[in-house]
Short mmCIF file of C-alpha atoms in Angstrom, two decimals:
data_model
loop_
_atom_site.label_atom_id
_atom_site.label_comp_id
_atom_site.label_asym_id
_atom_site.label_seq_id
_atom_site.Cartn_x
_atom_site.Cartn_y
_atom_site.Cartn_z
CA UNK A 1 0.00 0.00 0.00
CA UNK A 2 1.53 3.19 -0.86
CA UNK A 3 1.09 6.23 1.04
CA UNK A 4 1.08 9.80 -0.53
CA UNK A 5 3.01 12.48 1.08
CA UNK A 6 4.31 16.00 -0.68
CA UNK A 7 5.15 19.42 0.96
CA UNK A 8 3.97 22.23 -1.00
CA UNK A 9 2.68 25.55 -0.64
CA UNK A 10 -0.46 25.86 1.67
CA UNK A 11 -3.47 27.97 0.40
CA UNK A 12 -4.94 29.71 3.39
CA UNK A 13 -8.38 28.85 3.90
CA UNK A 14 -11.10 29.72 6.54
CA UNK A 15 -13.43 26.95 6.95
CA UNK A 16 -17.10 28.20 7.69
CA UNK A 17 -17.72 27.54 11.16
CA UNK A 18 -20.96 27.50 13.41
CA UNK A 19 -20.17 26.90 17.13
CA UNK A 20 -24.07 26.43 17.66
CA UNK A 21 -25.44 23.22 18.18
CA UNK A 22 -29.14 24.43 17.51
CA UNK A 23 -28.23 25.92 13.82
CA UNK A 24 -26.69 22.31 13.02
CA UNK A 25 -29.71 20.80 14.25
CA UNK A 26 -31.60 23.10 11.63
CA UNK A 27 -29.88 22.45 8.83
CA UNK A 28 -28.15 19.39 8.86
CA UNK A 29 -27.22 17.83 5.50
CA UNK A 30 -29.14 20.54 3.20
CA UNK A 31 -26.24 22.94 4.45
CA UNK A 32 -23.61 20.41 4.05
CA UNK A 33 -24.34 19.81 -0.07
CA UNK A 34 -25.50 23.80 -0.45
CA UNK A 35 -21.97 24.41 0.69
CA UNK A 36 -20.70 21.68 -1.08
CA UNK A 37 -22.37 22.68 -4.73
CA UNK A 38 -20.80 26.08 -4.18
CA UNK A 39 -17.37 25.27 -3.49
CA UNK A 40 -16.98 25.95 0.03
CA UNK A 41 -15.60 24.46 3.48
CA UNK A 42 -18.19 23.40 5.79
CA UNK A 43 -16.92 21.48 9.33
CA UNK A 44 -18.66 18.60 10.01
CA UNK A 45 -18.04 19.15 13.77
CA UNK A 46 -18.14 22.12 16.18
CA UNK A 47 -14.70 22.63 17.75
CA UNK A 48 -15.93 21.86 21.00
CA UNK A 49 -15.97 18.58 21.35
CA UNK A 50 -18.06 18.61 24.58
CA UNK A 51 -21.43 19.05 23.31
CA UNK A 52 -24.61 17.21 23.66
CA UNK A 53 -25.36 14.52 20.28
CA UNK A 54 -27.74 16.47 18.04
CA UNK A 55 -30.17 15.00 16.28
CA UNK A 56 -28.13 15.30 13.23
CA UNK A 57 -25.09 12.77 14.62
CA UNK A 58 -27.96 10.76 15.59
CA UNK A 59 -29.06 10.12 12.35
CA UNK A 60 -25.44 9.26 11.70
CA UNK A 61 -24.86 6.40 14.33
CA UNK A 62 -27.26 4.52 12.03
CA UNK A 63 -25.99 2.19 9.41
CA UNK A 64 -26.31 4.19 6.02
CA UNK A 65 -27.35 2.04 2.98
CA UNK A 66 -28.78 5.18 0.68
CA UNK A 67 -25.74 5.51 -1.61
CA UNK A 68 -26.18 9.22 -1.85
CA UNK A 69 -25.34 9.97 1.45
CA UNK A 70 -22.03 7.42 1.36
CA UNK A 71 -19.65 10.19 1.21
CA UNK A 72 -21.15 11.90 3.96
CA UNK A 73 -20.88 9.25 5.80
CA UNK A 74 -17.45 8.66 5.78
CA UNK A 75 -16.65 12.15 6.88
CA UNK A 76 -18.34 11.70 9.61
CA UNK A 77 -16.57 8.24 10.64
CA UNK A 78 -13.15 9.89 9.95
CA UNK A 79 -14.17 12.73 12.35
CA UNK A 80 -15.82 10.41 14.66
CA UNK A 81 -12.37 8.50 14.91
CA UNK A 82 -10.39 11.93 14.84
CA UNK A 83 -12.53 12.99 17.78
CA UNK A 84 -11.24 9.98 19.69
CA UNK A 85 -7.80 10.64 19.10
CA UNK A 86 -8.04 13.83 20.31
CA UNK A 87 -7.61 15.68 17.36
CA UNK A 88 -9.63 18.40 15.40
CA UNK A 89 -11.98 17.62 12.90
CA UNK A 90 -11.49 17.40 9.19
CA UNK A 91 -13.80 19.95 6.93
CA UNK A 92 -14.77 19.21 3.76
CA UNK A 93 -12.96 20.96 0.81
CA UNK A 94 -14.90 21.25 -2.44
CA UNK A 95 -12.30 20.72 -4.46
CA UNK A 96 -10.90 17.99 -2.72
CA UNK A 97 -13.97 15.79 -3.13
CA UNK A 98 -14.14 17.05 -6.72
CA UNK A 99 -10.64 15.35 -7.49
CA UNK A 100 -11.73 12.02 -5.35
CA UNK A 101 -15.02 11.72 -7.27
CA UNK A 102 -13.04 11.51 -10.82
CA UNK A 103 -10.65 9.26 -9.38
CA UNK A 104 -13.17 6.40 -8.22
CA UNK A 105 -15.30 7.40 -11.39
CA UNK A 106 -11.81 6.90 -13.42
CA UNK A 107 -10.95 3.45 -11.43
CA UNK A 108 -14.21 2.16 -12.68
CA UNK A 109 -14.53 3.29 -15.85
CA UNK A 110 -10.97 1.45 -16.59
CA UNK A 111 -10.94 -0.91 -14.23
CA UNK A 112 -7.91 -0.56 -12.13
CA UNK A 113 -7.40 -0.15 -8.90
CA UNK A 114 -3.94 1.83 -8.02
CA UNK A 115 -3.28 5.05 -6.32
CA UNK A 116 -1.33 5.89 -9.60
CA UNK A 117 -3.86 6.88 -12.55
CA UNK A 118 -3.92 6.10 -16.18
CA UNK A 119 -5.63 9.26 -16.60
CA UNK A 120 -4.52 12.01 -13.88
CA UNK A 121 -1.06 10.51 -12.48
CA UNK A 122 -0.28 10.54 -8.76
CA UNK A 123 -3.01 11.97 -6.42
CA UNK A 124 -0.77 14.98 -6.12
CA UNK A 125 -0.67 15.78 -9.67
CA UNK A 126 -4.78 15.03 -9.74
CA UNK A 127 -4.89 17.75 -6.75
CA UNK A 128 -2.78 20.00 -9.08
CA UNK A 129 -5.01 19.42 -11.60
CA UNK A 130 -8.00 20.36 -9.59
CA UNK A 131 -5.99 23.51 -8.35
CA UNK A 132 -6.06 22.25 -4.98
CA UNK A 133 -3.13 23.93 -2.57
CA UNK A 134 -1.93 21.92 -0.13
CA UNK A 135 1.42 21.87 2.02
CA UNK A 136 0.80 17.59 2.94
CA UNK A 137 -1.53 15.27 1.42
CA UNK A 138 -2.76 11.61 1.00
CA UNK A 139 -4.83 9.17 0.03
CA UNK A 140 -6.69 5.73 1.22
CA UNK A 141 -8.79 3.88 -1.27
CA UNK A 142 -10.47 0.48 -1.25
CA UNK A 143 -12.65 -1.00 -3.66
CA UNK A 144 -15.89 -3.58 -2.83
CA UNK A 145 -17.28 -2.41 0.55
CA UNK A 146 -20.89 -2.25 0.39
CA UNK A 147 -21.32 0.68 3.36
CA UNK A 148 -19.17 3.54 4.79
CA UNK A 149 -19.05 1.58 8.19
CA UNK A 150 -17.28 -1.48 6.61
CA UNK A 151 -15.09 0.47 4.35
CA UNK A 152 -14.10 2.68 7.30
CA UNK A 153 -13.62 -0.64 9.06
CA UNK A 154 -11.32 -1.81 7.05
CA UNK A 155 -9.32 1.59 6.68
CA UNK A 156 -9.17 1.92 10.68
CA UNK A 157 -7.72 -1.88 10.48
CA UNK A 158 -5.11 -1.07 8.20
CA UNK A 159 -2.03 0.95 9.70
CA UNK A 160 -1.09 3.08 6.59
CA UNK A 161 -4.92 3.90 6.10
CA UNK A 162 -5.22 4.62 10.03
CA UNK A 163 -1.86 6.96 9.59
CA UNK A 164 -3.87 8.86 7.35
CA UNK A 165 -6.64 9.34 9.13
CA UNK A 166 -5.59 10.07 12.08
CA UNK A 167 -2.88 12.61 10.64
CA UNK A 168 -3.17 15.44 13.08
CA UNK A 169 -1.29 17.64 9.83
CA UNK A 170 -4.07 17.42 7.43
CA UNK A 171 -7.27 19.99 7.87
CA UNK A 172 -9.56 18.73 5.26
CA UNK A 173 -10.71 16.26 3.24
CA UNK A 174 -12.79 14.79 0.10
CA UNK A 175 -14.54 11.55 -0.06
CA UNK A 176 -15.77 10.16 -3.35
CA UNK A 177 -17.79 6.71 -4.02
CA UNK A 178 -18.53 5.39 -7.12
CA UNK A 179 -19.78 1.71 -7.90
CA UNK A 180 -18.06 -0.09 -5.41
CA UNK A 181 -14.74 2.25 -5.43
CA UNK A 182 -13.94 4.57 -2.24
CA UNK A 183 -11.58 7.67 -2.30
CA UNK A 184 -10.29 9.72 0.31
CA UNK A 185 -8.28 12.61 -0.39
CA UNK A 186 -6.55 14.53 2.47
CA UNK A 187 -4.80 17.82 2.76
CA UNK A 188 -3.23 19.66 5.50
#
């Protein structure tokens, strides 16, 4: 398994943050994919990790089956597991989950499975590609699991995927699935 790592320059940007628990509870998901269809940064988690589980992470614990909410998902596992460790949460960058969602699309359409593309290259020059600054970044991707709980499963059980995940340098992340292929993309 091959881990990417590169230092480049870091774009500065200020994810949107809400430190109220009752706007979350109001808009939930539709903010998350307004945000999203924009191009912004939206974190999944208030800073504070000592708050009260809204209705919104409730709806999370669940197993998720609808596909369309997959991606979602995962985000919130990796923060879930983040929390854990102690460490901040990762926000969603546009971009990022742009550049994941044509690499699992890619995968699939050509029927490889490798962190090195056909089409875009290394995930670095993919980023590049997508314009995506970064000063660190990586990737974890699997292919077959049927739900973001297994998938996240396996990554958690695997120490280069956990290394990732638990990478107190990056700051954000995107998360693609497409038929059967899972992408994470993280930058820091």
């Amino acid at each position: 398994m091959n881990l990417f790592q590169s230092n480049f320059t870091e774009r500065k940007q200020q994810p949107i943050r809400k430190s109220s628990v009752q706007w979350k509870k109001k808009v939930g998901t539709f903010a998350l994919a307004s945000i999203l269809a924009v191009g912004g940064v939206y974190s999944v988690a208030p800073t504070d990790h000592s708050y009260a589980q809204t209705s919104y992470e409730a709806a999370y614990a669940k197993v998720t089956t609808d596909k369309s909410k997959f991606t979602a998902k995962v985000v919130y596992l990796v923060n879930s597991e983040r929390r854990k460790a102690g460490l901040k949460p990762l926000n969603i960058h546009a971009a990022t989950a742009k550049a994941s969602r044509l690499k699992a699309i890619d995968m699939s359409k050509k029927n490889y499975f490798d962190h090195t593309s056909p089409t875009y290259g290394s995930p670095f020059n993919l980023l590049k590609l997508q314009k995506v600054s970064y000063r660190t970044a990586g990737e974890n991707i699997a292919q077959g699991q049927r739900s973001p709980e297994k998938v996240m499963q396996d990554w958690m059980n695997s120490e280069g995927h956990r290394k990732n995940i638990l990478n107190p340098n990056f700051t954000s992340i995107g998360v693609a699935y497409y038929n059967g292929y899972w992408v994470q993309l993280f930058i820091g």
